[in-house]
Amino acid sequence: MAMDSELLVRKIRDGTVIDHIPAGNALNVIRILGLPRGRENRMALIMYTSSSKMGLKDIVKVEGLELTADEVNMIALIAPTATINIVRDYKVVRKERVKIPEIIENIIRCANPNCISNQDRETAIPKFRLVSEDPIILRCEYCERHTYKEDILRQFMEGR
Ligand SMILES: [Zn+2]
């Protein structure tokens, strides 16, 4: 057990630790981020480890990576409990919990092919309102079509 926890807490020098990912979702998180990207972004993936808060959780540690705001929002959509820890020189310098925005713009498409946001993206950028966090439900601001976690995952996977 001691060895086990030593392995899990080994520190990265500079980069990002995405903690408190709902167990089983780490692979989705790394796919969204387009990881692995090679030796510049050495990474560790820890799945189904115990968490006092969550029972079980996943953790992704990536060296040399800083997430964009869009990437953080994408993670929030599939791992709403996740915390993002920015590490510099082996120390956590910033820690924040992801938050699904009330309005989600431009990172996913509407599932309705006839929606104006799919017909004329110049004037109607995809825009959704958060209806429910758990399970996640988003509503298109134009046609009111609902989008669910499976739709979101499918789109994120297609785009990579
Ligand atoms: Zn729509």
PDB file of C-alpha atoms and ligand atoms in Angstrom:
ATOM      1  CA  MET A   1       0.000   0.000   0.000  1.00  0.00           C
ATOM      2  CA  ALA A   2       2.847   2.396   0.834  1.00  0.00           C
ATOM      3  CA  MET A   3       4.469   1.687  -2.525  1.00  0.00           C
ATOM      4  CA  ASP A   4       1.190   2.176  -4.243  1.00  0.00           C
ATOM      5  CA  SER A   5       0.617   5.652  -2.858  1.00  0.00           C
ATOM      6  CA  GLU A   6       4.234   6.620  -3.545  1.00  0.00           C
ATOM      7  CA  LEU A   7       3.692   5.850  -7.178  1.00  0.00           C
ATOM      8  CA  LEU A   8       0.543   7.917  -7.263  1.00  0.00           C
ATOM      9  CA  VAL A   9       1.948  11.041  -5.642  1.00  0.00           C
ATOM     10  CA  ARG A  10       5.172  11.211  -7.639  1.00  0.00           C
ATOM     11  CA  LYS A  11       5.404  14.832  -8.665  1.00  0.00           C
ATOM     12  CA  ILE A  12       5.767  16.399 -12.053  1.00  0.00           C
ATOM     13  CA  ARG A  13       8.024  19.405 -12.459  1.00  0.00           C
ATOM     14  CA  ASP A  14       6.002  21.739 -14.678  1.00  0.00           C
ATOM     15  CA  GLY A  15       2.640  20.985 -16.136  1.00  0.00           C
ATOM     16  CA  THR A  16      -0.930  20.156 -15.274  1.00  0.00           C
ATOM     17  CA  VAL A  17      -2.549  17.600 -13.023  1.00  0.00           C
ATOM     18  CA  ILE A  18      -6.199  16.952 -13.762  1.00  0.00           C
ATOM     19  CA  ASP A  19      -7.560  15.370 -10.600  1.00  0.00           C
ATOM     20  CA  HIS A  20     -10.992  14.158  -9.441  1.00  0.00           C
ATOM     21  CA  ILE A  21     -12.004  12.900 -12.861  1.00  0.00           C
ATOM     22  CA  PRO A  22     -15.031  10.611 -12.493  1.00  0.00           C
ATOM     23  CA  ALA A  23     -13.647   7.045 -12.505  1.00  0.00           C
ATOM     24  CA  GLY A  24     -13.405   5.617 -15.990  1.00  0.00           C
ATOM     25  CA  ASN A  25     -13.305   8.989 -17.783  1.00  0.00           C
ATOM     26  CA  ALA A  26      -9.545   9.603 -17.942  1.00  0.00           C
ATOM     27  CA  LEU A  27      -9.319   8.164 -21.448  1.00  0.00           C
ATOM     28  CA  ASN A  28     -11.987  10.572 -22.666  1.00  0.00           C
ATOM     29  CA  VAL A  29     -10.090  13.458 -21.099  1.00  0.00           C
ATOM     30  CA  ILE A  30      -6.813  12.544 -22.803  1.00  0.00           C
ATOM     31  CA  ARG A  31      -8.567  12.093 -26.154  1.00  0.00           C
ATOM     32  CA  ILE A  32     -10.148  15.531 -25.867  1.00  0.00           C
ATOM     33  CA  LEU A  33      -6.720  17.012 -25.204  1.00  0.00           C
ATOM     34  CA  GLY A  34      -5.212  15.130 -28.133  1.00  0.00           C
ATOM     35  CA  LEU A  35      -2.823  13.239 -25.849  1.00  0.00           C
ATOM     36  CA  PRO A  36      -0.363  11.622 -25.872  1.00  0.00           C
ATOM     37  CA  ARG A  37       1.608  14.149 -27.906  1.00  0.00           C
ATOM     38  CA  GLY A  38       5.060  12.701 -27.387  1.00  0.00           C
ATOM     39  CA  ARG A  39       8.040  13.247 -25.138  1.00  0.00           C
ATOM     40  CA  GLU A  40       7.431  16.986 -24.693  1.00  0.00           C
ATOM     41  CA  ASN A  41       4.283  16.088 -22.814  1.00  0.00           C
ATOM     42  CA  ARG A  42       5.209  13.019 -20.804  1.00  0.00           C
ATOM     43  CA  MET A  43       2.110  11.881 -19.044  1.00  0.00           C
ATOM     44  CA  ALA A  44       0.728   9.561 -16.419  1.00  0.00           C
ATOM     45  CA  LEU A  45      -2.747   8.146 -16.346  1.00  0.00           C
ATOM     46  CA  ILE A  46      -4.120   6.802 -13.081  1.00  0.00           C
ATOM     47  CA  MET A  47      -7.482   5.095 -13.161  1.00  0.00           C
ATOM     48  CA  TYR A  48      -9.801   3.775 -10.466  1.00  0.00           C
ATOM     49  CA  THR A  49      -7.754   5.052  -7.555  1.00  0.00           C
ATOM     50  CA  SER A  50      -9.477   5.666  -4.246  1.00  0.00           C
ATOM     51  CA  SER A  51     -10.700   9.097  -3.307  1.00  0.00           C
ATOM     52  CA  SER A  52     -12.069  10.171   0.052  1.00  0.00           C
ATOM     53  CA  LYS A  53     -14.555  12.466  -1.688  1.00  0.00           C
ATOM     54  CA  MET A  54     -15.558  10.379  -4.668  1.00  0.00           C
ATOM     55  CA  GLY A  55     -14.973   6.717  -3.814  1.00  0.00           C
ATOM     56  CA  LEU A  56     -13.035   6.142  -7.006  1.00  0.00           C
ATOM     57  CA  LYS A  57     -11.479   8.649  -9.358  1.00  0.00           C
ATOM     58  CA  ASP A  58      -9.058   9.019 -12.245  1.00  0.00           C
ATOM     59  CA  ILE A  59      -6.071  11.366 -12.473  1.00  0.00           C
ATOM     60  CA  VAL A  60      -4.175  12.608 -15.528  1.00  0.00           C
ATOM     61  CA  LYS A  61      -0.752  14.236 -15.110  1.00  0.00           C
ATOM     62  CA  VAL A  62       0.888  15.913 -18.068  1.00  0.00           C
ATOM     63  CA  GLU A  63       4.254  17.617 -18.147  1.00  0.00           C
ATOM     64  CA  GLY A  64       4.711  20.840 -20.063  1.00  0.00           C
ATOM     65  CA  LEU A  65       1.025  21.359 -20.739  1.00  0.00           C
ATOM     66  CA  GLU A  66      -1.157  24.364 -19.974  1.00  0.00           C
ATOM     67  CA  LEU A  67      -4.787  24.129 -20.924  1.00  0.00           C
ATOM     68  CA  THR A  68      -6.712  26.691 -22.941  1.00  0.00           C
ATOM     69  CA  ALA A  69     -10.056  28.006 -21.668  1.00  0.00           C
ATOM     70  CA  ASP A  70     -11.835  25.952 -24.358  1.00  0.00           C
ATOM     71  CA  GLU A  71     -10.017  22.796 -23.274  1.00  0.00           C
ATOM     72  CA  VAL A  72     -11.006  23.414 -19.642  1.00  0.00           C
ATOM     73  CA  ASN A  73     -14.645  23.817 -20.714  1.00  0.00           C
ATOM     74  CA  MET A  74     -14.500  20.628 -22.776  1.00  0.00           C
ATOM     75  CA  ILE A  75     -13.175  18.764 -19.737  1.00  0.00           C
ATOM     76  CA  ALA A  76     -15.958  20.274 -17.608  1.00  0.00           C
ATOM     77  CA  LEU A  77     -18.574  18.878 -19.979  1.00  0.00           C
ATOM     78  CA  ILE A  78     -17.429  15.267 -19.558  1.00  0.00           C
ATOM     79  CA  ALA A  79     -15.741  15.415 -16.128  1.00  0.00           C
ATOM     80  CA  PRO A  80     -17.636  18.072 -14.132  1.00  0.00           C
ATOM     81  CA  THR A  81     -15.952  17.159 -10.830  1.00  0.00           C
ATOM     82  CA  ALA A  82     -12.423  17.600 -12.185  1.00  0.00           C
ATOM     83  CA  THR A  83      -9.893  19.922 -10.579  1.00  0.00           C
ATOM     84  CA  ILE A  84      -7.092  21.476 -12.614  1.00  0.00           C
ATOM     85  CA  ASN A  85      -3.784  21.888 -10.783  1.00  0.00           C
ATOM     86  CA  ILE A  86      -1.075  23.949 -12.441  1.00  0.00           C
ATOM     87  CA  VAL A  87       2.368  22.797 -11.329  1.00  0.00           C
ATOM     88  CA  ARG A  88       5.522  24.873 -11.573  1.00  0.00           C
ATOM     89  CA  ASP A  89       8.838  23.710 -10.196  1.00  0.00           C
ATOM     90  CA  TYR A  90       7.142  20.766  -8.432  1.00  0.00           C
ATOM     91  CA  LYS A  91       4.660  23.020  -6.616  1.00  0.00           C
ATOM     92  CA  VAL A  92       0.954  23.464  -7.231  1.00  0.00           C
ATOM     93  CA  VAL A  93       0.701  27.181  -8.014  1.00  0.00           C
ATOM     94  CA  ARG A  94      -2.966  27.214  -8.981  1.00  0.00           C
ATOM     95  CA  LYS A  95      -5.836  24.880  -8.313  1.00  0.00           C
ATOM     96  CA  GLU A  96      -9.321  25.287  -9.673  1.00  0.00           C
ATOM     97  CA  ARG A  97     -12.386  23.179 -10.069  1.00  0.00           C
ATOM     98  CA  VAL A  98     -13.791  23.105 -13.576  1.00  0.00           C
ATOM     99  CA  LYS A  99     -17.190  24.661 -13.999  1.00  0.00           C
ATOM    100  CA  ILE A 100     -19.639  24.120 -16.801  1.00  0.00           C
ATOM    101  CA  PRO A 101     -20.505  27.597 -18.083  1.00  0.00           C
ATOM    102  CA  GLU A 102     -24.192  28.591 -18.181  1.00  0.00           C
ATOM    103  CA  ILE A 103     -23.702  29.404 -21.852  1.00  0.00           C
ATOM    104  CA  ILE A 104     -21.488  27.180 -23.986  1.00  0.00           C
ATOM    105  CA  GLU A 105     -20.386  28.809 -27.217  1.00  0.00           C
ATOM    106  CA  ASN A 106     -18.694  27.346 -30.203  1.00  0.00           C
ATOM    107  CA  ILE A 107     -17.143  24.182 -28.724  1.00  0.00           C
ATOM    108  CA  ILE A 108     -19.905  21.779 -29.755  1.00  0.00           C
ATOM    109  CA  ARG A 109     -22.381  21.597 -32.621  1.00  0.00           C
ATOM    110  CA  CYS A 110     -26.135  21.239 -32.497  1.00  0.00           C
ATOM    111  CA  ALA A 111     -27.327  17.696 -33.229  1.00  0.00           C
ATOM    112  CA  ASN A 112     -30.169  19.021 -35.383  1.00  0.00           C
ATOM    113  CA  PRO A 113     -28.948  19.217 -39.009  1.00  0.00           C
ATOM    114  CA  ASN A 114     -31.667  21.786 -39.813  1.00  0.00           C
ATOM    115  CA  CYS A 115     -30.631  24.111 -36.998  1.00  0.00           C
ATOM    116  CA  ILE A 116     -29.617  27.589 -38.163  1.00  0.00           C
ATOM    117  CA  SER A 117     -26.271  27.087 -36.394  1.00  0.00           C
ATOM    118  CA  ASN A 118     -25.542  24.226 -38.816  1.00  0.00           C
ATOM    119  CA  GLN A 119     -26.877  26.096 -41.840  1.00  0.00           C
ATOM    120  CA  ASP A 120     -25.258  29.475 -41.397  1.00  0.00           C
ATOM    121  CA  ARG A 121     -22.397  29.412 -38.945  1.00  0.00           C
ATOM    122  CA  GLU A 122     -21.337  32.891 -40.014  1.00  0.00           C
ATOM    123  CA  THR A 123     -24.315  34.520 -38.336  1.00  0.00           C
ATOM    124  CA  ALA A 124     -25.325  31.801 -35.877  1.00  0.00           C
ATOM    125  CA  ILE A 125     -22.414  30.415 -33.905  1.00  0.00           C
ATOM    126  CA  PRO A 126     -23.369  27.269 -31.972  1.00  0.00           C
ATOM    127  CA  LYS A 127     -24.657  28.327 -28.580  1.00  0.00           C
ATOM    128  CA  PHE A 128     -26.106  26.211 -25.781  1.00  0.00           C
ATOM    129  CA  ARG A 129     -27.604  26.815 -22.400  1.00  0.00           C
ATOM    130  CA  LEU A 130     -26.868  24.461 -19.493  1.00  0.00           C
ATOM    131  CA  VAL A 131     -30.118  22.750 -18.452  1.00  0.00           C
ATOM    132  CA  SER A 132     -28.750  20.052 -16.136  1.00  0.00           C
ATOM    133  CA  GLU A 133     -25.277  19.196 -14.858  1.00  0.00           C
ATOM    134  CA  ASP A 134     -25.851  15.616 -13.765  1.00  0.00           C
ATOM    135  CA  PRO A 135     -26.727  14.100 -16.118  1.00  0.00           C
ATOM    136  CA  ILE A 136     -25.498  16.785 -18.425  1.00  0.00           C
ATOM    137  CA  ILE A 137     -28.116  18.315 -20.686  1.00  0.00           C
ATOM    138  CA  LEU A 138     -27.528  21.333 -22.910  1.00  0.00           C
ATOM    139  CA  ARG A 139     -30.218  23.150 -24.880  1.00  0.00           C
ATOM    140  CA  CYS A 140     -29.550  24.793 -28.213  1.00  0.00           C
ATOM    141  CA  GLU A 141     -30.322  28.520 -28.061  1.00  0.00           C
ATOM    142  CA  TYR A 142     -31.717  28.461 -31.604  1.00  0.00           C
ATOM    143  CA  CYS A 143     -33.763  25.283 -32.065  1.00  0.00           C
ATOM    144  CA  GLU A 144     -33.992  24.101 -28.413  1.00  0.00           C
ATOM    145  CA  ARG A 145     -32.760  20.613 -29.320  1.00  0.00           C
ATOM    146  CA  HIS A 146     -31.232  18.871 -26.284  1.00  0.00           C
ATOM    147  CA  THR A 147     -27.682  17.574 -26.354  1.00  0.00           C
ATOM    148  CA  TYR A 148     -26.537  14.812 -23.996  1.00  0.00           C
ATOM    149  CA  LYS A 149     -23.199  13.451 -22.807  1.00  0.00           C
ATOM    150  CA  GLU A 150     -23.056  10.778 -25.544  1.00  0.00           C
ATOM    151  CA  ASP A 151     -23.512  13.441 -28.255  1.00  0.00           C
ATOM    152  CA  ILE A 152     -20.812  15.593 -26.709  1.00  0.00           C
ATOM    153  CA  LEU A 153     -18.375  12.677 -26.441  1.00  0.00           C
ATOM    154  CA  ARG A 154     -19.023  11.592 -30.011  1.00  0.00           C
ATOM    155  CA  GLN A 155     -18.312  15.086 -31.319  1.00  0.00           C
ATOM    156  CA  PHE A 156     -15.136  15.463 -29.288  1.00  0.00           C
ATOM    157  CA  MET A 157     -13.867  12.103 -30.551  1.00  0.00           C
ATOM    158  CA  GLU A 158     -14.701  12.895 -34.193  1.00  0.00           C
ATOM    159  CA  GLY A 159     -12.888  16.191 -34.057  1.00  0.00           C
ATOM    160  CA  ARG A 160      -9.550  14.657 -33.066  1.00  0.00           C
TER     161      ARG A 160
HETATM  162 ZN    ZN B   1     -29.901  23.865 -32.707  1.00  0.00          ZN
END
